[in-house]
């Protein structure tokens, strides 16, 4: 049976190692990673995914060398310039999760415009996690005195069904820690720049074999 809503989250890992293995600068890996993201967004609705959340830049990534951070921010601007109109045409709504106040100018305004231009998209909700920390998101929500699990979920976002992490690492890395309470996990050794529609289909096939009990018995 196909689920009506399906939220997949991806930790896009391995860009640096992919590039270094070729003797290229890490930024080349991030550029190739952006292409992998475009392929994945295109494939997602065809595979029944309704919400896709991708980890593009964690709040801990500010600790990386300034040049790499600059390259990632430049890529983010590129992504918005190149993909906004296409996503709007194809029914993809894009939003940002994470802090916006530390993003360098002119990104905050560009993000607002991207969200406004794509807000009517019904085919896929693409959520870009940028300057994102799961712990900080929970802290921020708790400051507004949430009184129940439902209220917390309403503040943070929908529960995740499947988390995919590439590059052989098997960690959560502060990604959607409330929302993935009952998520299934799929790990693949493939580096993110090599990830494609076939890998996504394989991860979903794996997910559909799982017996999700949410703490109950199978009966
Ligand atoms: C992790 O690989 C990847 C990132 C920190 C950046 C992810 C960014 C993209 C996929 C492209 C940009 C897209 C947007 C929308 C901004 P890593 O660098 O940690 O790889 P490593 O573990 O091999 O060093």
PDB file of C-alpha atoms and ligand atoms in Angstrom:
ATOM      1  CA  UNK A   1       0.000   0.000   0.000  1.00  0.00           C
ATOM      2  CA  UNK A   2       1.289   3.477  -0.801  1.00  0.00           C
ATOM      3  CA  UNK A   3       1.347   5.972   2.046  1.00  0.00           C
ATOM      4  CA  UNK A   4      -0.585   9.207   1.459  1.00  0.00           C
ATOM      5  CA  UNK A   5       2.167  11.323   2.980  1.00  0.00           C
ATOM      6  CA  UNK A   6       5.793  10.317   3.050  1.00  0.00           C
ATOM      7  CA  UNK A   7       8.455  12.445   4.695  1.00  0.00           C
ATOM      8  CA  UNK A   8      12.016  11.559   3.777  1.00  0.00           C
ATOM      9  CA  UNK A   9      15.000  13.363   5.286  1.00  0.00           C
ATOM     10  CA  UNK A  10      18.509  13.163   3.855  1.00  0.00           C
ATOM     11  CA  UNK A  11      21.873  13.815   5.477  1.00  0.00           C
ATOM     12  CA  UNK A  12      23.857  14.606   2.338  1.00  0.00           C
ATOM     13  CA  UNK A  13      27.307  13.484   3.440  1.00  0.00           C
ATOM     14  CA  UNK A  14      30.584  12.754   1.662  1.00  0.00           C
ATOM     15  CA  UNK A  15      31.028  15.762  -0.643  1.00  0.00           C
ATOM     16  CA  UNK A  16      34.498  16.501   0.727  1.00  0.00           C
ATOM     17  CA  UNK A  17      35.769  12.913   0.476  1.00  0.00           C
ATOM     18  CA  UNK A  18      34.301  12.562  -3.037  1.00  0.00           C
ATOM     19  CA  UNK A  19      36.310  15.596  -4.176  1.00  0.00           C
ATOM     20  CA  UNK A  20      39.488  14.774  -2.279  1.00  0.00           C
ATOM     21  CA  UNK A  21      39.509  11.268  -3.747  1.00  0.00           C
ATOM     22  CA  UNK A  22      39.803  12.931  -7.162  1.00  0.00           C
ATOM     23  CA  UNK A  23      42.441  15.412  -6.028  1.00  0.00           C
ATOM     24  CA  UNK A  24      39.917  18.271  -6.286  1.00  0.00           C
ATOM     25  CA  UNK A  25      39.087  20.995  -3.768  1.00  0.00           C
ATOM     26  CA  UNK A  26      36.254  20.274  -1.350  1.00  0.00           C
ATOM     27  CA  UNK A  27      34.155  23.023  -2.968  1.00  0.00           C
ATOM     28  CA  UNK A  28      34.031  20.906  -6.155  1.00  0.00           C
ATOM     29  CA  UNK A  29      32.400  18.176  -4.073  1.00  0.00           C
ATOM     30  CA  UNK A  30      29.778  20.608  -2.811  1.00  0.00           C
ATOM     31  CA  UNK A  31      29.079  21.738  -6.392  1.00  0.00           C
ATOM     32  CA  UNK A  32      28.557  18.131  -7.449  1.00  0.00           C
ATOM     33  CA  UNK A  33      26.432  17.706  -4.314  1.00  0.00           C
ATOM     34  CA  UNK A  34      24.147  20.457  -5.529  1.00  0.00           C
ATOM     35  CA  UNK A  35      23.606  18.558  -8.788  1.00  0.00           C
ATOM     36  CA  UNK A  36      22.761  15.442  -6.773  1.00  0.00           C
ATOM     37  CA  UNK A  37      20.208  17.495  -4.857  1.00  0.00           C
ATOM     38  CA  UNK A  38      18.594  18.662  -8.118  1.00  0.00           C
ATOM     39  CA  UNK A  39      18.351  15.049  -9.343  1.00  0.00           C
ATOM     40  CA  UNK A  40      16.873  13.927  -6.038  1.00  0.00           C
ATOM     41  CA  UNK A  41      14.234  16.677  -5.973  1.00  0.00           C
ATOM     42  CA  UNK A  42      13.205  15.701  -9.499  1.00  0.00           C
ATOM     43  CA  UNK A  43      12.929  12.000  -8.597  1.00  0.00           C
ATOM     44  CA  UNK A  44      11.216  12.397  -5.221  1.00  0.00           C
ATOM     45  CA  UNK A  45       7.562  13.016  -6.230  1.00  0.00           C
ATOM     46  CA  UNK A  46       7.685  10.163  -8.756  1.00  0.00           C
ATOM     47  CA  UNK A  47       8.606   7.840  -5.891  1.00  0.00           C
ATOM     48  CA  UNK A  48       5.715   8.950  -3.678  1.00  0.00           C
ATOM     49  CA  UNK A  49       7.662  11.344  -1.446  1.00  0.00           C
ATOM     50  CA  UNK A  50       5.533  14.304  -0.347  1.00  0.00           C
ATOM     51  CA  UNK A  51       8.010  16.070   1.960  1.00  0.00           C
ATOM     52  CA  UNK A  52      11.782  16.044   1.534  1.00  0.00           C
ATOM     53  CA  UNK A  53      14.030  17.647   4.134  1.00  0.00           C
ATOM     54  CA  UNK A  54      17.725  17.921   3.301  1.00  0.00           C
ATOM     55  CA  UNK A  55      20.593  18.864   5.599  1.00  0.00           C
ATOM     56  CA  UNK A  56      22.510  21.471   3.597  1.00  0.00           C
ATOM     57  CA  UNK A  57      24.354  23.306   6.390  1.00  0.00           C
ATOM     58  CA  UNK A  58      24.311  22.535  10.099  1.00  0.00           C
ATOM     59  CA  UNK A  59      24.810  25.182  12.768  1.00  0.00           C
ATOM     60  CA  UNK A  60      28.065  23.376  13.602  1.00  0.00           C
ATOM     61  CA  UNK A  61      29.278  23.806  10.005  1.00  0.00           C
ATOM     62  CA  UNK A  62      30.158  27.446  10.838  1.00  0.00           C
ATOM     63  CA  UNK A  63      33.281  25.892  12.420  1.00  0.00           C
ATOM     64  CA  UNK A  64      34.614  24.969   8.966  1.00  0.00           C
ATOM     65  CA  UNK A  65      37.326  27.077   7.268  1.00  0.00           C
ATOM     66  CA  UNK A  66      36.004  30.471   6.126  1.00  0.00           C
ATOM     67  CA  UNK A  67      36.679  29.667   2.465  1.00  0.00           C
ATOM     68  CA  UNK A  68      34.551  26.524   2.562  1.00  0.00           C
ATOM     69  CA  UNK A  69      31.715  28.354   4.347  1.00  0.00           C
ATOM     70  CA  UNK A  70      31.866  31.086   1.683  1.00  0.00           C
ATOM     71  CA  UNK A  71      31.735  28.467  -1.084  1.00  0.00           C
ATOM     72  CA  UNK A  72      28.684  26.825   0.494  1.00  0.00           C
ATOM     73  CA  UNK A  73      26.871  30.162   0.860  1.00  0.00           C
ATOM     74  CA  UNK A  74      27.665  30.969  -2.787  1.00  0.00           C
ATOM     75  CA  UNK A  75      26.216  27.610  -3.809  1.00  0.00           C
ATOM     76  CA  UNK A  76      23.115  28.288  -1.798  1.00  0.00           C
ATOM     77  CA  UNK A  77      22.643  31.602  -3.681  1.00  0.00           C
ATOM     78  CA  UNK A  78      23.180  29.726  -6.953  1.00  0.00           C
ATOM     79  CA  UNK A  79      20.660  27.092  -6.021  1.00  0.00           C
ATOM     80  CA  UNK A  80      18.021  29.729  -5.272  1.00  0.00           C
ATOM     81  CA  UNK A  81      18.727  31.599  -8.541  1.00  0.00           C
ATOM     82  CA  UNK A  82      18.666  28.477 -10.684  1.00  0.00           C
ATOM     83  CA  UNK A  83      15.950  26.423  -9.064  1.00  0.00           C
ATOM     84  CA  UNK A  84      13.235  28.803  -7.786  1.00  0.00           C
ATOM     85  CA  UNK A  85      11.378  29.370 -11.055  1.00  0.00           C
ATOM     86  CA  UNK A  86      11.698  25.706 -12.079  1.00  0.00           C
ATOM     87  CA  UNK A  87      10.386  24.490  -8.738  1.00  0.00           C
ATOM     88  CA  UNK A  88       7.469  26.951  -8.882  1.00  0.00           C
ATOM     89  CA  UNK A  89       6.555  25.602 -12.357  1.00  0.00           C
ATOM     90  CA  UNK A  90       6.826  21.986 -11.195  1.00  0.00           C
ATOM     91  CA  UNK A  91       4.725  22.322  -8.041  1.00  0.00           C
ATOM     92  CA  UNK A  92       7.637  22.160  -5.593  1.00  0.00           C
ATOM     93  CA  UNK A  93       7.214  24.348  -2.538  1.00  0.00           C
ATOM     94  CA  UNK A  94      10.557  25.264  -0.942  1.00  0.00           C
ATOM     95  CA  UNK A  95      11.062  26.442   2.585  1.00  0.00           C
ATOM     96  CA  UNK A  96      14.009  26.944   4.856  1.00  0.00           C
ATOM     97  CA  UNK A  97      14.337  25.468   8.314  1.00  0.00           C
ATOM     98  CA  UNK A  98      17.033  26.834  10.592  1.00  0.00           C
ATOM     99  CA  UNK A  99      18.238  30.260  11.661  1.00  0.00           C
ATOM    100  CA  UNK A 100      18.108  33.037   9.094  1.00  0.00           C
ATOM    101  CA  UNK A 101      19.624  35.860  11.105  1.00  0.00           C
ATOM    102  CA  UNK A 102      23.226  34.657  10.646  1.00  0.00           C
ATOM    103  CA  UNK A 103      23.037  34.100   6.884  1.00  0.00           C
ATOM    104  CA  UNK A 104      25.186  36.572   4.949  1.00  0.00           C
ATOM    105  CA  UNK A 105      23.530  39.313   2.882  1.00  0.00           C
ATOM    106  CA  UNK A 106      21.731  38.998   0.475  1.00  0.00           C
ATOM    107  CA  UNK A 107      20.648  35.453   1.379  1.00  0.00           C
ATOM    108  CA  UNK A 108      17.876  36.248   3.903  1.00  0.00           C
ATOM    109  CA  UNK A 109      15.946  38.326   1.337  1.00  0.00           C
ATOM    110  CA  UNK A 110      16.547  35.717  -1.389  1.00  0.00           C
ATOM    111  CA  UNK A 111      15.161  32.994   0.898  1.00  0.00           C
ATOM    112  CA  UNK A 112      12.008  35.050   1.554  1.00  0.00           C
ATOM    113  CA  UNK A 113      11.509  35.527  -2.188  1.00  0.00           C
ATOM    114  CA  UNK A 114      12.092  31.821  -2.940  1.00  0.00           C
ATOM    115  CA  UNK A 115       9.534  30.818  -0.323  1.00  0.00           C
ATOM    116  CA  UNK A 116       6.985  33.341  -1.631  1.00  0.00           C
ATOM    117  CA  UNK A 117       7.499  32.299  -5.272  1.00  0.00           C
ATOM    118  CA  UNK A 118       7.016  28.584  -4.556  1.00  0.00           C
ATOM    119  CA  UNK A 119       4.447  28.710  -1.770  1.00  0.00           C
ATOM    120  CA  UNK A 120       1.556  27.235  -3.820  1.00  0.00           C
ATOM    121  CA  UNK A 121       3.476  24.077  -4.788  1.00  0.00           C
ATOM    122  CA  UNK A 122       1.464  20.921  -4.038  1.00  0.00           C
ATOM    123  CA  UNK A 123       3.564  18.141  -5.506  1.00  0.00           C
ATOM    124  CA  UNK A 124       6.491  18.185  -3.093  1.00  0.00           C
ATOM    125  CA  UNK A 125       7.486  20.200  -0.052  1.00  0.00           C
ATOM    126  CA  UNK A 126      11.260  20.645  -0.127  1.00  0.00           C
ATOM    127  CA  UNK A 127      12.668  21.842   3.173  1.00  0.00           C
ATOM    128  CA  UNK A 128      16.265  23.056   3.127  1.00  0.00           C
ATOM    129  CA  UNK A 129      17.921  22.827   6.535  1.00  0.00           C
ATOM    130  CA  UNK A 130      20.438  25.675   6.607  1.00  0.00           C
ATOM    131  CA  UNK A 131      22.120  26.926   9.796  1.00  0.00           C
ATOM    132  CA  UNK A 132      20.038  24.188  11.367  1.00  0.00           C
ATOM    133  CA  UNK A 133      20.395  22.478  14.748  1.00  0.00           C
ATOM    134  CA  UNK A 134      17.762  20.055  16.033  1.00  0.00           C
ATOM    135  CA  UNK A 135      18.575  20.861  19.646  1.00  0.00           C
ATOM    136  CA  UNK A 136      18.316  24.609  19.033  1.00  0.00           C
ATOM    137  CA  UNK A 137      14.999  24.140  17.217  1.00  0.00           C
ATOM    138  CA  UNK A 138      13.607  22.306  20.261  1.00  0.00           C
ATOM    139  CA  UNK A 139      14.989  24.966  22.635  1.00  0.00           C
ATOM    140  CA  UNK A 140      13.444  27.747  20.570  1.00  0.00           C
ATOM    141  CA  UNK A 141      10.051  26.004  20.517  1.00  0.00           C
ATOM    142  CA  UNK A 142      10.228  25.331  24.269  1.00  0.00           C
ATOM    143  CA  UNK A 143      10.676  29.062  24.926  1.00  0.00           C
ATOM    144  CA  UNK A 144       7.135  29.610  23.661  1.00  0.00           C
ATOM    145  CA  UNK A 145       5.800  27.257  26.366  1.00  0.00           C
ATOM    146  CA  UNK A 146       4.564  24.310  24.330  1.00  0.00           C
ATOM    147  CA  UNK A 147       2.313  22.162  26.522  1.00  0.00           C
ATOM    148  CA  UNK A 148       2.046  18.882  24.615  1.00  0.00           C
ATOM    149  CA  UNK A 149       3.766  16.651  22.064  1.00  0.00           C
ATOM    150  CA  UNK A 150       1.262  17.810  19.471  1.00  0.00           C
ATOM    151  CA  UNK A 151       2.074  21.468  20.076  1.00  0.00           C
ATOM    152  CA  UNK A 152       5.795  20.744  19.881  1.00  0.00           C
ATOM    153  CA  UNK A 153       5.310  18.858  16.598  1.00  0.00           C
ATOM    154  CA  UNK A 154       3.169  21.675  15.221  1.00  0.00           C
ATOM    155  CA  UNK A 155       6.016  24.129  15.952  1.00  0.00           C
ATOM    156  CA  UNK A 156       8.844  21.966  14.640  1.00  0.00           C
ATOM    157  CA  UNK A 157       7.322  20.237  11.621  1.00  0.00           C
ATOM    158  CA  UNK A 158       6.033  16.861  10.506  1.00  0.00           C
ATOM    159  CA  UNK A 159       7.404  13.560  11.801  1.00  0.00           C
ATOM    160  CA  UNK A 160       9.976  11.937   9.555  1.00  0.00           C
ATOM    161  CA  UNK A 161       9.307   8.485   8.097  1.00  0.00           C
ATOM    162  CA  UNK A 162      12.745   7.739   6.708  1.00  0.00           C
ATOM    163  CA  UNK A 163      16.189   9.245   7.285  1.00  0.00           C
ATOM    164  CA  UNK A 164      18.833   8.498   4.651  1.00  0.00           C
ATOM    165  CA  UNK A 165      22.510   9.173   5.325  1.00  0.00           C
ATOM    166  CA  UNK A 166      25.127   8.783   2.641  1.00  0.00           C
ATOM    167  CA  UNK A 167      28.887   8.164   2.785  1.00  0.00           C
ATOM    168  CA  UNK A 168      28.894   5.263   5.241  1.00  0.00           C
ATOM    169  CA  UNK A 169      28.538   7.421   8.354  1.00  0.00           C
ATOM    170  CA  UNK A 170      25.865   6.265  10.794  1.00  0.00           C
ATOM    171  CA  UNK A 171      25.107   9.279  12.991  1.00  0.00           C
ATOM    172  CA  UNK A 172      22.166  11.620  13.522  1.00  0.00           C
ATOM    173  CA  UNK A 173      24.321  14.781  13.828  1.00  0.00           C
ATOM    174  CA  UNK A 174      21.635  16.953  15.470  1.00  0.00           C
ATOM    175  CA  UNK A 175      19.237  16.557  12.526  1.00  0.00           C
ATOM    176  CA  UNK A 176      15.452  16.513  13.187  1.00  0.00           C
ATOM    177  CA  UNK A 177      15.935  14.818  16.547  1.00  0.00           C
ATOM    178  CA  UNK A 178      12.346  15.327  17.754  1.00  0.00           C
ATOM    179  CA  UNK A 179      10.768  14.656  14.376  1.00  0.00           C
ATOM    180  CA  UNK A 180      12.670  11.390  13.815  1.00  0.00           C
ATOM    181  CA  UNK A 181      11.554   9.761  17.094  1.00  0.00           C
ATOM    182  CA  UNK A 182      10.036   6.843  15.124  1.00  0.00           C
ATOM    183  CA  UNK A 183      11.881   7.246  11.831  1.00  0.00           C
ATOM    184  CA  UNK A 184      13.447   4.331   9.995  1.00  0.00           C
ATOM    185  CA  UNK A 185      17.110   4.746   8.977  1.00  0.00           C
ATOM    186  CA  UNK A 186      18.807   3.815   5.745  1.00  0.00           C
ATOM    187  CA  UNK A 187      22.588   4.100   5.418  1.00  0.00           C
ATOM    188  CA  UNK A 188      24.427   3.849   2.137  1.00  0.00           C
ATOM    189  CA  UNK A 189      28.196   3.891   1.524  1.00  0.00           C
ATOM    190  CA  UNK A 190      27.699   6.043  -1.583  1.00  0.00           C
ATOM    191  CA  UNK A 191      29.090   9.582  -1.368  1.00  0.00           C
ATOM    192  CA  UNK A 192      26.372  12.213  -1.800  1.00  0.00           C
ATOM    193  CA  UNK A 193      27.579  13.534  -5.215  1.00  0.00           C
ATOM    194  CA  UNK A 194      27.098  10.007  -6.653  1.00  0.00           C
ATOM    195  CA  UNK A 195      23.579   9.630  -5.231  1.00  0.00           C
ATOM    196  CA  UNK A 196      20.761   9.430  -7.764  1.00  0.00           C
ATOM    197  CA  UNK A 197      17.200   8.349  -8.443  1.00  0.00           C
ATOM    198  CA  UNK A 198      18.122   4.643  -8.353  1.00  0.00           C
ATOM    199  CA  UNK A 199      19.646   5.023  -4.869  1.00  0.00           C
ATOM    200  CA  UNK A 200      16.550   6.853  -3.664  1.00  0.00           C
ATOM    201  CA  UNK A 201      14.317   4.112  -5.071  1.00  0.00           C
ATOM    202  CA  UNK A 202      16.447   1.485  -3.330  1.00  0.00           C
ATOM    203  CA  UNK A 203      16.213   3.301   0.008  1.00  0.00           C
ATOM    204  CA  UNK A 204      12.418   3.442  -0.319  1.00  0.00           C
ATOM    205  CA  UNK A 205      12.254  -0.226  -1.218  1.00  0.00           C
ATOM    206  CA  UNK A 206      14.244  -0.983   1.946  1.00  0.00           C
ATOM    207  CA  UNK A 207      11.929   1.299   3.965  1.00  0.00           C
ATOM    208  CA  UNK A 208       8.800  -0.426   2.648  1.00  0.00           C
ATOM    209  CA  UNK A 209      10.083  -3.779   3.949  1.00  0.00           C
ATOM    210  CA  UNK A 210      10.240  -2.445   7.491  1.00  0.00           C
ATOM    211  CA  UNK A 211       7.626  -3.413  10.014  1.00  0.00           C
ATOM    212  CA  UNK A 212       6.818  -0.144  11.800  1.00  0.00           C
ATOM    213  CA  UNK A 213       5.151  -0.794  15.141  1.00  0.00           C
ATOM    214  CA  UNK A 214       5.563   2.573  16.894  1.00  0.00           C
ATOM    215  CA  UNK A 215       6.086   0.761  20.194  1.00  0.00           C
ATOM    216  CA  UNK A 216       3.011  -1.455  19.832  1.00  0.00           C
ATOM    217  CA  UNK A 217       2.945  -5.157  18.952  1.00  0.00           C
ATOM    218  CA  UNK A 218       2.584  -6.327  15.373  1.00  0.00           C
ATOM    219  CA  UNK A 219      -1.002  -7.570  15.876  1.00  0.00           C
TER     220      UNK A 219
HETATM  221  C1  LIG B   1      28.525  17.131   3.886  1.00  0.00           C
HETATM  222  O1  LIG B   1      29.661  16.655   3.210  1.00  0.00           O
HETATM  223  C2  LIG B   1      27.854  18.125   3.074  1.00  0.00           C
HETATM  224  C3  LIG B   1      27.680  19.434   3.421  1.00  0.00           C
HETATM  225  C4  LIG B   1      28.181  19.985   4.694  1.00  0.00           C
HETATM  226  C5  LIG B   1      27.051  20.399   2.515  1.00  0.00           C
HETATM  227  C6  LIG B   1      25.858  19.899   1.759  1.00  0.00           C
HETATM  228  C7  LIG B   1      25.625  20.805   0.595  1.00  0.00           C
HETATM  229  C8  LIG B   1      25.216  20.418  -0.619  1.00  0.00           C
HETATM  230  C9  LIG B   1      24.827  19.049  -0.939  1.00  0.00           C
HETATM  231  C10 LIG B   1      25.142  21.350  -1.764  1.00  0.00           C
HETATM  232  C11 LIG B   1      24.581  22.675  -1.475  1.00  0.00           C
HETATM  233  C12 LIG B   1      23.142  22.762  -1.566  1.00  0.00           C
HETATM  234  C13 LIG B   1      22.477  23.820  -1.073  1.00  0.00           C
HETATM  235  C14 LIG B   1      21.026  23.963  -1.245  1.00  0.00           C
HETATM  236  C15 LIG B   1      23.194  24.872  -0.319  1.00  0.00           C
HETATM  237  P1  LIG B   1      31.072  16.878   3.867  1.00  0.00           P
HETATM  238  O2  LIG B   1      31.653  18.128   3.337  1.00  0.00           O
HETATM  239  O3  LIG B   1      30.959  16.832   5.355  1.00  0.00           O
HETATM  240  O4  LIG B   1      31.859  15.639   3.319  1.00  0.00           O
HETATM  241  P2  LIG B   1      33.015  14.833   4.050  1.00  0.00           P
HETATM  242  O5  LIG B   1      32.394  14.183   5.259  1.00  0.00           O
HETATM  243  O6  LIG B   1      33.429  13.854   3.010  1.00  0.00           O
HETATM  244  O7  LIG B   1      34.091  15.819   4.402  1.00  0.00           O
END
